[in-house]
Coordinates of C-alpha atoms and ligand atoms in Angstrom, one line a residue:
X30 CA 35.3 -7.4 -26.1
X31 CA 38.9 -7.0 -25.0
X32 CA 39.6 -6.9 -21.3
X33 CA 40.5 -3.2 -21.4
X34 CA 37.1 -2.3 -22.8
X35 CA 35.2 -3.9 -19.9
X36 CA 34.1 -1.3 -17.5
X37 CA 32.6 -3.6 -14.8
X38 CA 30.3 -6.5 -14.3
X39 CA 27.4 -6.9 -16.7
X40 CA 24.1 -6.1 -15.1
X41 CA 20.6 -6.9 -16.5
X42 CA 19.6 -4.4 -19.1
X43 CA 16.0 -4.4 -17.7
X44 CA 17.3 -2.4 -14.7
X45 CA 18.1 0.6 -16.8
X46 CA 15.9 3.6 -16.2
X47 CA 14.0 2.1 -13.2
X48 CA 12.6 5.0 -11.2
X49 CA 13.9 5.0 -7.7
X50 CA 11.4 4.7 -4.8
X51 CA 11.0 8.1 -3.3
X52 CA 10.4 7.9 0.5
X53 CA 8.1 10.7 1.9
X54 CA 10.1 13.7 3.1
X55 CA 10.9 13.6 6.8
X56 CA 9.5 16.3 9.1
X57 CA 11.6 19.4 8.6
X58 CA 14.4 19.7 11.1
X59 CA 15.1 22.8 13.1
X60 CA 11.5 24.1 13.5
X61 CA 9.5 24.4 16.7
X62 CA 6.8 22.1 15.3
X63 CA 7.0 20.0 12.2
X64 CA 4.9 17.0 11.2
X65 CA 5.4 14.3 8.6
X66 CA 2.3 13.8 6.5
X67 CA 4.2 12.3 3.5
X68 CA 4.3 8.5 4.0
X69 CA 0.8 7.5 5.2
X70 CA 2.2 6.4 8.5
X71 CA 0.3 6.1 11.7
X72 CA 0.8 9.0 14.0
X73 CA 0.3 6.9 17.2
X74 CA 2.9 5.2 19.3
X75 CA 3.0 1.4 19.3
X76 CA -0.2 -0.4 20.4
X77 CA -0.4 -1.6 24.1
X78 CA 1.8 -4.6 24.7
X79 CA 3.9 -4.1 21.5
X80 CA 6.9 -2.4 23.0
X81 CA 7.1 -5.0 25.8
X82 CA 7.1 -7.9 23.3
X83 CA 9.7 -6.2 21.1
X84 CA 11.9 -5.4 24.1
X85 CA 11.7 -9.1 25.2
X86 CA 12.5 -10.3 21.7
X87 CA 15.5 -7.9 21.5
X88 CA 17.4 -9.8 24.1
X89 CA 17.8 -12.7 21.7
X90 CA 18.6 -11.0 18.4
X91 CA 21.9 -12.9 18.3
X92 CA 19.6 -15.7 17.0
X93 CA 18.0 -15.9 13.6
X94 CA 14.2 -15.3 13.6
X95 CA 11.6 -18.1 13.1
X96 CA 12.0 -18.6 9.3
X97 CA 8.4 -19.6 8.8
X98 CA 6.9 -16.9 11.1
X99 CA 5.0 -19.9 12.7
X100 CA 3.3 -18.1 15.6
X101 CA 2.4 -15.1 13.5
X102 CA 0.9 -17.2 10.7
X103 CA -1.1 -19.2 13.3
X104 CA -2.5 -16.0 14.6
X105 CA -3.3 -14.7 11.1
X106 CA -4.9 -18.0 10.1
X107 CA -7.1 -17.8 13.1
X108 CA -7.9 -14.1 12.7
X109 CA -8.8 -14.3 9.1
X110 CA -10.2 -17.8 9.0
X111 CA -7.8 -19.0 6.3
X112 CA -5.7 -22.1 6.1
X113 CA -2.1 -21.8 7.2
X114 CA -1.0 -23.0 3.8
X115 CA -2.6 -19.9 2.2
X116 CA -0.4 -17.5 4.1
X117 CA 3.0 -16.0 3.1
X118 CA 4.8 -13.2 5.0
X119 CA 7.4 -10.8 3.8
X120 CA 9.4 -7.7 4.5
X121 CA 6.4 -5.4 4.3
X122 CA 3.8 -5.9 1.7
X123 CA 6.0 -4.3 -0.9
X124 CA 8.5 -7.1 -0.3
X125 CA 5.7 -9.6 -1.0
X126 CA 4.6 -7.6 -4.1
X127 CA 8.2 -8.0 -5.4
X128 CA 8.0 -11.7 -4.8
X129 CA 4.6 -11.9 -6.6
X130 CA 6.3 -10.5 -9.7
X131 CA 9.2 -13.0 -9.2
X132 CA 6.8 -15.9 -9.2
X133 CA 4.6 -14.8 -12.1
X134 CA 6.3 -12.6 -14.6
X135 CA 9.5 -12.0 -16.6
X136 CA 10.7 -10.7 -19.9
X137 CA 7.9 -10.7 -22.6
X138 CA 5.1 -10.7 -20.0
X139 CA 2.8 -7.8 -19.0
X140 CA 1.6 -6.5 -15.7
X141 CA -1.4 -4.2 -15.5
X142 CA -2.2 -1.6 -12.9
X143 CA -4.0 1.7 -12.6
X144 CA -2.1 4.9 -12.9
X145 CA -1.5 6.8 -10.9
X146 CA -1.3 4.2 -8.2
X147 CA 1.2 2.9 -5.7
X148 CA 4.6 3.9 -7.0
X149 CA 6.3 0.6 -6.2
X150 CA 4.2 -1.2 -9.0
X151 CA 6.3 0.2 -11.9
X152 CA 9.5 -0.5 -10.0
X153 CA 8.9 -4.1 -9.1
X154 CA 7.5 -4.8 -12.5
X155 CA 10.5 -3.4 -14.3
X156 CA 12.9 -5.3 -12.0
X157 CA 11.1 -8.5 -13.0
X158 CA 11.8 -7.8 -16.7
X159 CA 8.0 -7.7 -17.5
X160 CA 6.4 -4.7 -19.2
X161 CA 4.0 -2.3 -17.3
X162 CA 0.6 -1.6 -18.8
X163 CA -0.7 1.5 -17.0
X164 CA -4.4 2.2 -17.3
X165 CA -5.4 5.8 -16.4
X166 CA -7.7 6.5 -13.5
X167 CA -11.2 7.5 -14.4
X168 CA -14.0 9.7 -13.0
X169 CA -12.2 13.1 -13.0
X170 CA -11.0 15.0 -10.0
X171 CA -14.1 13.9 -8.0
X172 CA -13.4 10.2 -8.2
X173 CA -9.8 9.4 -9.4
X174 CA -10.8 5.7 -9.4
X175 CA -9.6 2.5 -11.1
X176 CA -11.1 2.1 -14.6
X177 CA -11.8 -1.6 -14.2
X178 CA -13.4 -2.0 -17.6
X179 CA -10.4 -0.6 -19.3
X180 CA -8.1 -2.7 -17.2
X181 CA -10.0 -5.9 -18.2
X182 CA -9.9 -4.7 -21.8
X183 CA -6.1 -4.4 -21.5
X184 CA -5.6 -8.1 -20.6
X185 CA -3.8 -10.0 -23.4
X186 CA -2.2 -13.4 -23.7
X187 CA 0.9 -11.9 -22.2
X188 CA -0.7 -10.6 -19.0
X189 CA 0.5 -12.4 -15.9
X190 CA -0.5 -10.2 -13.1
X191 CA -3.0 -7.3 -12.4
X192 CA -2.6 -5.1 -9.3
X193 CA -5.8 -3.6 -7.9
X194 CA -5.0 -1.1 -5.2
X195 CA -8.1 -0.8 -3.0
X196 CA -8.3 1.9 -1.7
X197 CA -6.0 3.4 -4.2
X198 CA -2.8 5.1 -3.2
X199 CA -2.5 8.1 -3.7
X200 CA -6.1 9.1 -4.5
X201 CA -7.9 7.2 -1.7
X202 CA -10.7 6.0 -4.1
X203 CA -12.2 2.6 -3.3
X204 CA -13.8 0.0 -5.5
X205 CA -17.2 -1.4 -4.6
X206 CA -17.7 -5.1 -4.2
X207 CA -20.1 -5.2 -7.2
X208 CA -17.5 -3.5 -9.5
X209 CA -14.8 -5.7 -8.3
X210 CA -16.8 -8.9 -8.8
X211 CA -17.7 -7.8 -12.4
X212 CA -14.0 -7.2 -13.1
X213 CA -12.9 -10.5 -11.6
X214 CA -15.4 -12.4 -13.6
X215 CA -13.7 -11.0 -16.8
X216 CA -10.2 -11.9 -15.8
X217 CA -8.9 -15.3 -17.2
X218 CA -8.2 -17.8 -14.5
X219 CA -4.5 -18.0 -15.4
X220 CA -3.9 -14.3 -14.6
X221 CA -3.2 -13.5 -11.0
X222 CA -5.1 -10.5 -9.5
X223 CA -3.4 -8.9 -6.5
X224 CA -5.8 -7.0 -4.3
X225 CA -3.5 -4.7 -2.5
X226 CA -5.4 -3.7 0.6
X227 CA -2.7 -1.9 2.6
X228 CA -5.4 0.6 3.9
X229 CA -8.3 -1.9 4.4
X230 CA -8.7 -1.0 8.1
X231 CA -9.7 2.6 7.2
X232 CA -12.5 1.6 4.8
X233 CA -15.9 2.8 6.0
X234 CA -17.9 2.6 2.8
X235 CA -20.0 -0.5 3.2
X236 CA -20.2 -1.2 -0.5
X237 CA -16.5 -2.0 -0.5
X238 CA -16.1 -5.7 0.1
X239 CA -13.1 -7.3 2.0
X240 CA -10.8 -8.8 -0.6
X241 CA -10.7 -12.0 1.4
X242 CA -14.3 -12.7 0.5
X243 CA -13.2 -12.8 -3.2
X244 CA -10.1 -14.8 -2.6
X245 CA -12.0 -17.7 -1.0
X246 CA -13.4 -19.2 -4.1
X247 CA -11.0 -17.7 -6.6
X248 CA -7.6 -19.4 -6.9
X249 CA -6.3 -16.5 -9.1
X250 CA -6.9 -13.8 -6.4
X251 CA -4.2 -12.9 -3.9
X252 CA -4.9 -10.4 -1.1
X253 CA -2.0 -8.2 0.2
X254 CA -2.1 -6.7 3.7
X255 CA 0.4 -4.9 5.8
X256 CA 1.2 -4.0 9.5
X257 CA 2.7 -0.7 8.4
X258 CA -0.4 1.5 8.3
X259 CA -3.3 1.0 10.7
X260 CA -1.1 -1.2 13.0
X261 CA 1.7 1.4 13.1
X262 CA 4.6 -1.0 12.4
X263 CA 6.0 0.7 9.3
X264 CA 9.6 0.7 10.7
X265 CA 9.6 -3.1 11.4
X266 CA 8.7 -4.3 7.9
X267 CA 6.1 -7.0 8.0
X268 CA 3.3 -7.7 5.5
X269 CA 1.6 -10.8 4.2
X270 CA -0.3 -12.3 1.4
X271 CA -3.4 -14.6 1.5
X272 CA -3.6 -16.8 -1.6
X273 CA -4.4 -20.3 -2.6
X274 CA -1.7 -22.7 -3.4
X275 CA 0.4 -22.9 -5.5
X276 CA 0.7 -19.0 -5.3
X277 CA 1.2 -19.0 -1.5
X278 CA 3.7 -21.8 -1.7
X279 CA 5.7 -20.0 -4.5
X280 CA 5.8 -16.9 -2.3
X281 CA 7.2 -18.9 0.6
X282 CA 9.9 -20.3 -1.7
X283 CA 11.0 -16.9 -2.9
X284 CA 11.0 -15.2 0.4
X285 CA 14.4 -13.8 1.6
X286 CA 15.4 -16.3 4.2
X287 CA 14.8 -14.8 7.7
X288 CA 13.7 -11.5 6.1
X289 CA 11.0 -10.8 8.8
X290 CA 12.9 -10.2 12.1
X291 CA 11.7 -11.7 15.3
X292 CA 11.1 -8.2 16.6
X293 CA 8.7 -7.6 13.7
X294 CA 7.0 -11.0 14.2
X295 CA 6.5 -10.4 18.0
X296 CA 5.2 -6.8 17.3
X297 CA 2.7 -8.0 14.7
X298 CA 1.4 -10.7 17.1
X299 CA 1.1 -8.2 20.0
X300 CA -0.7 -5.7 17.7
X301 CA -3.2 -8.3 16.5
X302 CA -3.9 -9.0 20.2
X303 CA -4.5 -5.4 20.9
X304 CA -7.5 -5.0 18.6
X305 CA -9.7 -2.8 20.8
X306 CA -7.0 -0.1 20.9
X307 CA -6.4 -0.5 17.2
X308 CA -10.0 0.0 16.4
X309 CA -10.2 3.0 18.6
X310 CA -7.2 4.6 16.9
X311 CA -8.4 3.8 13.4
X312 CA -11.7 5.3 14.2
X313 CA -10.1 8.5 15.4
X314 CA -8.1 8.8 12.2
X315 CA -11.3 8.1 10.2
X316 CA -13.0 10.9 12.0
X317 CA -10.1 13.2 11.3
X318 CA -10.3 12.2 7.6
X319 CA -14.0 13.2 7.6
X320 CA -13.1 16.5 9.1
X321 CA -10.2 17.2 6.7
X322 CA -12.3 16.3 3.7
X323 CA -15.2 18.4 4.8
X324 CA -12.8 21.3 5.6
X325 CA -11.2 21.1 2.1
X326 CA -14.6 21.0 0.4
X327 CA -15.9 23.9 2.4
X328 CA -12.8 25.8 1.1
X329 CA -14.0 25.0 -2.4
X330 CA -11.6 22.2 -3.3
X331 CA -12.7 19.2 -5.3
X332 CA -11.3 16.1 -3.6
X333 CA -12.1 12.5 -4.2
X334 CA -13.7 10.6 -1.4
X335 CA -10.9 8.8 0.5
X336 CA -11.3 5.5 2.2
X337 CA -7.7 5.5 3.4
X338 CA -5.5 7.4 5.8
X339 CA -4.7 10.2 3.4
X340 CA -6.3 12.7 1.0
X341 CA -5.4 13.7 -2.5
X342 CA -5.3 17.2 -4.0
X343 CA -4.9 17.5 -7.7
X344 CA -2.9 20.6 -8.2
X345 CA -1.2 20.1 -11.6
X346 CA 1.6 22.6 -12.1
X347 CA 1.1 24.2 -8.6
X348 CA 2.0 20.9 -6.8
X349 CA 5.6 21.7 -5.9
X350 CA 4.6 25.2 -4.8
X351 CA 1.9 23.8 -2.5
X352 CA 4.4 21.3 -1.0
X353 CA 6.9 24.0 -0.3
X354 CA 4.3 26.2 1.4
X355 CA 3.1 23.2 3.5
X356 CA 6.7 22.5 4.6
X357 CA 7.3 26.2 5.5
X358 CA 4.1 26.0 7.6
X359 CA 5.2 22.9 9.4
X360 CA 3.9 19.8 7.5
X361 CA 5.7 17.8 4.9
X362 CA 3.4 16.3 2.2
X363 CA 4.0 13.9 -0.6
X364 CA 4.3 15.8 -3.9
X365 CA 3.9 14.2 -7.3
X366 CA 5.2 17.1 -9.4
X367 CA 2.8 18.1 -12.1
X368 CA 0.0 16.0 -10.7
X369 CA -0.9 16.6 -7.1
X370 CA -0.1 16.1 -3.4
X371 CA -1.0 13.2 -1.1
X372 CA -1.4 14.3 2.5
X373 CA -1.6 11.7 5.3
X374 CA -4.1 12.1 8.1
X375 CA -2.0 12.7 11.1
X376 CA -2.2 14.4 14.5
X377 CA -5.1 16.9 14.8
X378 CA -2.6 19.8 15.0
X379 CA -0.9 18.6 11.8
X380 CA -4.2 18.3 10.0
X381 CA -5.1 21.8 11.1
X382 CA -1.9 23.2 9.6
X383 CA -2.6 21.4 6.4
X384 CA -6.1 22.8 6.3
X385 CA -4.7 26.3 6.9
X386 CA -2.2 25.9 4.1
X387 CA -4.9 24.7 1.7
X388 CA -7.1 27.6 2.6
X389 CA -4.3 30.1 2.0
X390 CA -3.5 28.5 -1.3
X391 CA -6.9 28.8 -2.9
Ligands
PLP412 C1 -0.9 0.5 -1.7 C2 0.3 0.1 -0.9 N1 0.6 -1.1 -0.9 C3 1.7 -1.5 -0.2 C4 2.4 -0.6 0.6 C5 3.7 -1.1 1.2 O1 3.6 -1.1 2.6 P1 4.7 -2.0 3.4 O2 5.7 -2.5 2.5 O3 5.2 -1.0 4.4 O4 3.9 -3.1 3.9 C6 2.1 0.7 0.6 C7 2.9 1.7 1.3 O5 2.9 2.9 1.2 C8 1.0 1.1 -0.2 O6 0.6 2.4 -0.2

């Protein structure tokens, strides 16, 4: 190629056509009341003690943060009864998910996940150069759950990683311990299974087992957790993985140096120490979830049981229309055009507006 023909630096072909991550729409500006129910955020202010810790840490942000997140990891190791060497932190659990791809997969490899599920999975997979294998959800509009048998059937020699989103974003469906165990027993030991438990704290179905119980005696299982949802630290970007070595060690190697700010580290520690308040808030959101689901069902909607802090309405072609009506009424929701809307459980007043819109829409 002559120099005149060159239009710019050569970028990796694998990046072409990557869907961009769509953040939830912000609350509409210029209205007397408007709520954001589009990003599964926590509607509560920071937990007690968090603002004080962050404010104290802010006075030294001329310094780099603790690279190894030493104090936070010590707190996590203690809380979850795992060895320090099995922990790796990152810039939100989506940051850790991207690293998980970096350490397992590349061109020629395959990554399996349910679809529809968390929209970051196709993005981080394509960035790695690996191919996505999407396995449709099963169980119809009442369940919208992972088809674990089909996912196990989809494993080939090229499979390097399987994401299991439990509960699933955006449908809220959770996988029972029995189902998960049967699935894990079918996965070859050289394939990493990532149990993405971003919404674990909201699970009330006792048949759903904590992923950490599976990780303990399975070196190919990695559990992903975040401080963004129940803990209410979405804006500070801190998540973590629990996995055996060498997976955890590989994650520490690939972390963006100093990616987790000192503010985020201090906030996460203070949040962990504020467990009573956390449990109270989560319980209130779970109660609201029960109320919203019951309200929708009494209006005649078929909605899958949600174990997360959001609910899912399959609306097909009417999705965008619903999202517009919700926004006009004062709540922004997450629309997946042609499929459905995911609506976070928020303040009671916000949930009431959503229920009114749903009723009017039927
Ligand atoms: C299933 C799931 N995993 C991970 C994340 C990422 O959360 P964060 O990067 O804020 O920790 C989200 C956020 O929406 C999610 O829904």
